């Protein structure tokens, strides 16, 4: 078995563990700082909206030897507006100029043909009105709102309302970071960007739901024992699914990275840039939020309940009594504790052996007889 696979098995069995929940204030602080940075970037410098949202014209040339700099200079001189020029993989140029009407677009097309010394018919011009972009934006906001409502309803039914709230906070966190990165790097916001943002919503929830499912199973009958608090169980749930989350995220990021750095950077495919950047940032942010935001937030909300407060008080009292006797609180053999099963506690140091996984009644111990 590989080292990573062996580590994953030990994490799942509860033999080792990292205290994610105990350090949640650090993760909250990091996320708040990143979110504030993303929100500031939305104001300064702001999003670079494409012509689909501002209106304008797109000119596509045939294969040409004209450089990007030369084409940009010619387009800005002919239109009097800023131009965005992209060299496509087949040697053609894509020139975008915002805020042009039909008459102005025709004039720019003629001047570009003269500057490039080609026939005007070889330049394809498409005029885009700003109303189309507004319609796309409105539909995107509607789709986002409907998705959020359905997610909250489903998670509240399948799990509980605290998990639904935590998942919603994580989704908002992921979207804010993704849009903020777009503003920072200056990528143009196009319909492809909107598609990418809507796509990452499902990916962002994937790891979160996996951890929540493990947490739901691990916290059954939790109040019937005195060895583990709810935060302990939440910590175990993160650790037991950690390697799986890392593996699935890396596997998903590799092809998206190929689209972003090879398809967009090398081949110069503009639409691939728009979709792949939002997917890349969204996938990474989703994996982060499921571990460092959603589950710790559930633990915070859950431990405000009177039952969980009482349980935590009993667990800490038992650990204090065991410590006074020089024993480990995890060495207890009460029937209810054994039924519940061992879970790494918050008090365990990172990477330390924190005890074997408990065995319930009727389950084999694994020893040879």
JSON list of N, CA, C and O in Angstrom, two decimals, residues 1 3 23 48 56 93 102 131 150 154-155 164 169 179 200 202 210 216 250 296 298 308 317-318 321 348 362 364:
[
{"chain": "A", "resi": 1, "resn": "UNK", "atom": "N", "xyz": [0.84, -1.20, 0.00]},
{"chain": "A", "resi": 1, "resn": "UNK", "atom": "CA", "xyz": [0.00, 0.00, 0.00]},
{"chain": "A", "resi": 1, "resn": "UNK", "atom": "C", "xyz": [0.88, 1.25, 0.00]},
{"chain": "A", "resi": 1, "resn": "UNK", "atom": "O", "xyz": [1.91, 1.29, 0.67]},
{"chain": "A", "resi": 3, "resn": "UNK", "atom": "N", "xyz": [2.15, 5.17, 0.69]},
{"chain": "A", "resi": 3, "resn": "UNK", "atom": "CA", "xyz": [2.17, 5.95, 1.94]},
{"chain": "A", "resi": 3, "resn": "UNK", "atom": "C", "xyz": [0.89, 6.74, 2.13]},
{"chain": "A", "resi": 3, "resn": "UNK", "atom": "O", "xyz": [0.36, 6.83, 3.23]},
{"chain": "A", "resi": 23, "resn": "UNK", "atom": "N", "xyz": [-8.67, 24.25, 15.94]},
{"chain": "A", "resi": 23, "resn": "UNK", "atom": "CA", "xyz": [-8.00, 25.43, 15.36]},
{"chain": "A", "resi": 23, "resn": "UNK", "atom": "C", "xyz": [-8.94, 26.19, 14.43]},
{"chain": "A", "resi": 23, "resn": "UNK", "atom": "O", "xyz": [-8.48, 26.92, 13.53]},
{"chain": "A", "resi": 48, "resn": "UNK", "atom": "N", "xyz": [-13.87, 43.04, -14.99]},
{"chain": "A", "resi": 48, "resn": "UNK", "atom": "CA", "xyz": [-13.69, 43.42, -16.39]},
{"chain": "A", "resi": 48, "resn": "UNK", "atom": "C", "xyz": [-14.82, 42.78, -17.19]},
{"chain": "A", "resi": 48, "resn": "UNK", "atom": "O", "xyz": [-14.69, 41.65, -17.66]},
{"chain": "A", "resi": 56, "resn": "UNK", "atom": "N", "xyz": [-21.16, 46.02, -27.82]},
{"chain": "A", "resi": 56, "resn": "UNK", "atom": "CA", "xyz": [-20.02, 46.36, -28.66]},
{"chain": "A", "resi": 56, "resn": "UNK", "atom": "C", "xyz": [-19.95, 45.44, -29.86]},
{"chain": "A", "resi": 56, "resn": "UNK", "atom": "O", "xyz": [-20.96, 44.86, -30.28]},
{"chain": "A", "resi": 93, "resn": "UNK", "atom": "N", "xyz": [-7.19, 36.41, -35.47]},
{"chain": "A", "resi": 93, "resn": "UNK", "atom": "CA", "xyz": [-7.28, 37.38, -34.38]},
{"chain": "A", "resi": 93, "resn": "UNK", "atom": "C", "xyz": [-8.73, 37.63, -34.00]},
{"chain": "A", "resi": 93, "resn": "UNK", "atom": "O", "xyz": [-9.61, 37.67, -34.87]},
{"chain": "A", "resi": 102, "resn": "UNK", "atom": "N", "xyz": [-24.02, 49.94, -34.96]},
{"chain": "A", "resi": 102, "resn": "UNK", "atom": "CA", "xyz": [-23.86, 49.27, -36.25]},
{"chain": "A", "resi": 102, "resn": "UNK", "atom": "C", "xyz": [-23.04, 50.11, -37.23]},
{"chain": "A", "resi": 102, "resn": "UNK", "atom": "O", "xyz": [-22.13, 49.59, -37.91]},
{"chain": "A", "resi": 131, "resn": "UNK", "atom": "N", "xyz": [-28.39, 44.66, -23.92]},
{"chain": "A", "resi": 131, "resn": "UNK", "atom": "CA", "xyz": [-29.61, 44.07, -23.36]},
{"chain": "A", "resi": 131, "resn": "UNK", "atom": "C", "xyz": [-29.49, 42.55, -23.25]},
{"chain": "A", "resi": 131, "resn": "UNK", "atom": "O", "xyz": [-30.05, 41.93, -22.35]},
{"chain": "A", "resi": 150, "resn": "UNK", "atom": "N", "xyz": [-32.92, 25.37, -3.11]},
{"chain": "A", "resi": 150, "resn": "UNK", "atom": "CA", "xyz": [-33.06, 23.91, -3.19]},
{"chain": "A", "resi": 150, "resn": "UNK", "atom": "C", "xyz": [-32.00, 23.21, -2.35]},
{"chain": "A", "resi": 150, "resn": "UNK", "atom": "O", "xyz": [-32.28, 22.19, -1.71]},
{"chain": "A", "resi": 154, "resn": "UNK", "atom": "N", "xyz": [-32.90, 20.72, 0.72]},
{"chain": "A", "resi": 154, "resn": "UNK", "atom": "CA", "xyz": [-32.46, 19.31, 0.66]},
{"chain": "A", "resi": 154, "resn": "UNK", "atom": "C", "xyz": [-31.59, 18.96, 1.87]},
{"chain": "A", "resi": 154, "resn": "UNK", "atom": "O", "xyz": [-31.80, 17.92, 2.52]},
{"chain": "A", "resi": 155, "resn": "UNK", "atom": "N", "xyz": [-30.60, 19.80, 2.18]},
{"chain": "A", "resi": 155, "resn": "UNK", "atom": "CA", "xyz": [-29.71, 19.49, 3.30]},
{"chain": "A", "resi": 155, "resn": "UNK", "atom": "C", "xyz": [-30.45, 19.54, 4.63]},
{"chain": "A", "resi": 155, "resn": "UNK", "atom": "O", "xyz": [-30.13, 18.77, 5.54]},
{"chain": "A", "resi": 164, "resn": "UNK", "atom": "N", "xyz": [-27.35, 22.72, 6.75]},
{"chain": "A", "resi": 164, "resn": "UNK", "atom": "CA", "xyz": [-27.80, 23.50, 5.60]},
{"chain": "A", "resi": 164, "resn": "UNK", "atom": "C", "xyz": [-27.25, 24.92, 5.66]},
{"chain": "A", "resi": 164, "resn": "UNK", "atom": "O", "xyz": [-26.79, 25.47, 4.65]},
{"chain": "A", "resi": 169, "resn": "UNK", "atom": "N", "xyz": [-23.22, 29.00, 3.82]},
{"chain": "A", "resi": 169, "resn": "UNK", "atom": "CA", "xyz": [-22.12, 29.93, 4.09]},
{"chain": "A", "resi": 169, "resn": "UNK", "atom": "C", "xyz": [-20.89, 29.54, 3.27]},
{"chain": "A", "resi": 169, "resn": "UNK", "atom": "O", "xyz": [-20.20, 30.40, 2.71]},
{"chain": "A", "resi": 179, "resn": "UNK", "atom": "N", "xyz": [-15.13, 35.01, -7.73]},
{"chain": "A", "resi": 179, "resn": "UNK", "atom": "CA", "xyz": [-15.38, 36.29, -8.41]},
{"chain": "A", "resi": 179, "resn": "UNK", "atom": "C", "xyz": [-14.27, 37.29, -8.08]},
{"chain": "A", "resi": 179, "resn": "UNK", "atom": "O", "xyz": [-13.83, 38.06, -8.94]},
{"chain": "A", "resi": 200, "resn": "UNK", "atom": "N", "xyz": [-19.47, 25.29, -10.61]},
{"chain": "A", "resi": 200, "resn": "UNK", "atom": "CA", "xyz": [-18.71, 24.99, -9.40]},
{"chain": "A", "resi": 200, "resn": "UNK", "atom": "C", "xyz": [-19.60, 24.83, -8.17]},
{"chain": "A", "resi": 200, "resn": "UNK", "atom": "O", "xyz": [-19.14, 24.29, -7.16]},
{"chain": "A", "resi": 202, "resn": "UNK", "atom": "N", "xyz": [-22.10, 22.82, -7.67]},
{"chain": "A", "resi": 202, "resn": "UNK", "atom": "CA", "xyz": [-22.23, 21.40, -7.37]},
{"chain": "A", "resi": 202, "resn": "UNK", "atom": "C", "xyz": [-20.94, 20.80, -6.86]},
{"chain": "A", "resi": 202, "resn": "UNK", "atom": "O", "xyz": [-20.94, 20.02, -5.89]},
{"chain": "A", "resi": 210, "resn": "UNK", "atom": "N", "xyz": [-20.07, 14.83, 1.69]},
{"chain": "A", "resi": 210, "resn": "UNK", "atom": "CA", "xyz": [-19.36, 13.61, 2.11]},
{"chain": "A", "resi": 210, "resn": "UNK", "atom": "C", "xyz": [-19.00, 13.69, 3.59]},
{"chain": "A", "resi": 210, "resn": "UNK", "atom": "O", "xyz": [-19.20, 12.74, 4.36]},
{"chain": "A", "resi": 216, "resn": "UNK", "atom": "N", "xyz": [-22.96, 12.69, 10.32]},
{"chain": "A", "resi": 216, "resn": "UNK", "atom": "CA", "xyz": [-24.30, 12.24, 10.72]},
{"chain": "A", "resi": 216, "resn": "UNK", "atom": "C", "xyz": [-24.25, 10.82, 11.28]},
{"chain": "A", "resi": 216, "resn": "UNK", "atom": "O", "xyz": [-24.89, 10.52, 12.30]},
{"chain": "A", "resi": 250, "resn": "UNK", "atom": "N", "xyz": [-7.76, 16.76, -6.41]},
{"chain": "A", "resi": 250, "resn": "UNK", "atom": "CA", "xyz": [-6.59, 16.80, -7.30]},
{"chain": "A", "resi": 250, "resn": "UNK", "atom": "C", "xyz": [-6.95, 16.22, -8.67]},
{"chain": "A", "resi": 250, "resn": "UNK", "atom": "O", "xyz": [-6.58, 16.79, -9.71]},
{"chain": "A", "resi": 296, "resn": "UNK", "atom": "N", "xyz": [-16.45, 22.86, 10.76]},
{"chain": "A", "resi": 296, "resn": "UNK", "atom": "CA", "xyz": [-16.27, 23.58, 12.02]},
{"chain": "A", "resi": 296, "resn": "UNK", "atom": "C", "xyz": [-17.46, 24.46, 12.38]},
{"chain": "A", "resi": 296, "resn": "UNK", "atom": "O", "xyz": [-17.81, 24.59, 13.57]},
{"chain": "A", "resi": 298, "resn": "UNK", "atom": "N", "xyz": [-20.62, 23.84, 11.63]},
{"chain": "A", "resi": 298, "resn": "UNK", "atom": "CA", "xyz": [-21.64, 22.94, 12.15]},
{"chain": "A", "resi": 298, "resn": "UNK", "atom": "C", "xyz": [-21.36, 22.61, 13.61]},
{"chain": "A", "resi": 298, "resn": "UNK", "atom": "O", "xyz": [-22.27, 22.60, 14.45]},
{"chain": "A", "resi": 308, "resn": "UNK", "atom": "N", "xyz": [-25.80, 19.21, 23.96]},
{"chain": "A", "resi": 308, "resn": "UNK", "atom": "CA", "xyz": [-24.38, 19.12, 23.63]},
{"chain": "A", "resi": 308, "resn": "UNK", "atom": "C", "xyz": [-23.52, 19.85, 24.65]},
{"chain": "A", "resi": 308, "resn": "UNK", "atom": "O", "xyz": [-22.39, 19.44, 24.92]},
{"chain": "A", "resi": 317, "resn": "UNK", "atom": "N", "xyz": [-15.30, 16.68, 32.34]},
{"chain": "A", "resi": 317, "resn": "UNK", "atom": "CA", "xyz": [-15.18, 16.28, 33.75]},
{"chain": "A", "resi": 317, "resn": "UNK", "atom": "C", "xyz": [-14.56, 14.89, 33.85]},
{"chain": "A", "resi": 317, "resn": "UNK", "atom": "O", "xyz": [-13.70, 14.64, 34.71]},
{"chain": "A", "resi": 318, "resn": "UNK", "atom": "N", "xyz": [-14.97, 13.99, 32.96]},
{"chain": "A", "resi": 318, "resn": "UNK", "atom": "CA", "xyz": [-14.41, 12.64, 32.98]},
{"chain": "A", "resi": 318, "resn": "UNK", "atom": "C", "xyz": [-12.94, 12.65, 32.60]},
{"chain": "A", "resi": 318, "resn": "UNK", "atom": "O", "xyz": [-12.12, 11.93, 33.20]},
{"chain": "A", "resi": 321, "resn": "UNK", "atom": "N", "xyz": [-10.96, 13.97, 35.54]},
{"chain": "A", "resi": 321, "resn": "UNK", "atom": "CA", "xyz": [-10.84, 12.95, 36.60]},
{"chain": "A", "resi": 321, "resn": "UNK", "atom": "C", "xyz": [-9.83, 11.89, 36.20]},
{"chain": "A", "resi": 321, "resn": "UNK", "atom": "O", "xyz": [-9.02, 11.43, 37.02]},
{"chain": "A", "resi": 348, "resn": "UNK", "atom": "N", "xyz": [-5.99, 15.46, 21.47]},
{"chain": "A", "resi": 348, "resn": "UNK", "atom": "CA", "xyz": [-4.88, 14.68, 20.93]},
{"chain": "A", "resi": 348, "resn": "UNK", "atom": "C", "xyz": [-4.00, 15.54, 20.05]},
{"chain": "A", "resi": 348, "resn": "UNK", "atom": "O", "xyz": [-4.50, 16.33, 19.25]},
{"chain": "A", "resi": 362, "resn": "UNK", "atom": "N", "xyz": [-21.04, -7.73, 18.83]},
{"chain": "A", "resi": 362, "resn": "UNK", "atom": "CA", "xyz": [-21.31, -8.62, 17.71]},
{"chain": "A", "resi": 362, "resn": "UNK", "atom": "C", "xyz": [-20.38, -8.47, 16.55]},
{"chain": "A", "resi": 362, "resn": "UNK", "atom": "O", "xyz": [-20.44, -9.23, 15.60]},
{"chain": "A", "resi": 364, "resn": "UNK", "atom": "N", "xyz": [-16.59, -8.62, 14.89]},
{"chain": "A", "resi": 364, "resn": "UNK", "atom": "CA", "xyz": [-15.33, -9.32, 15.17]},
{"chain": "A", "resi": 364, "resn": "UNK", "atom": "C", "xyz": [-14.21, -8.37, 15.50]},
{"chain": "A", "resi": 364, "resn": "UNK", "atom": "O", "xyz": [-14.17, -7.26, 15.01]}
]
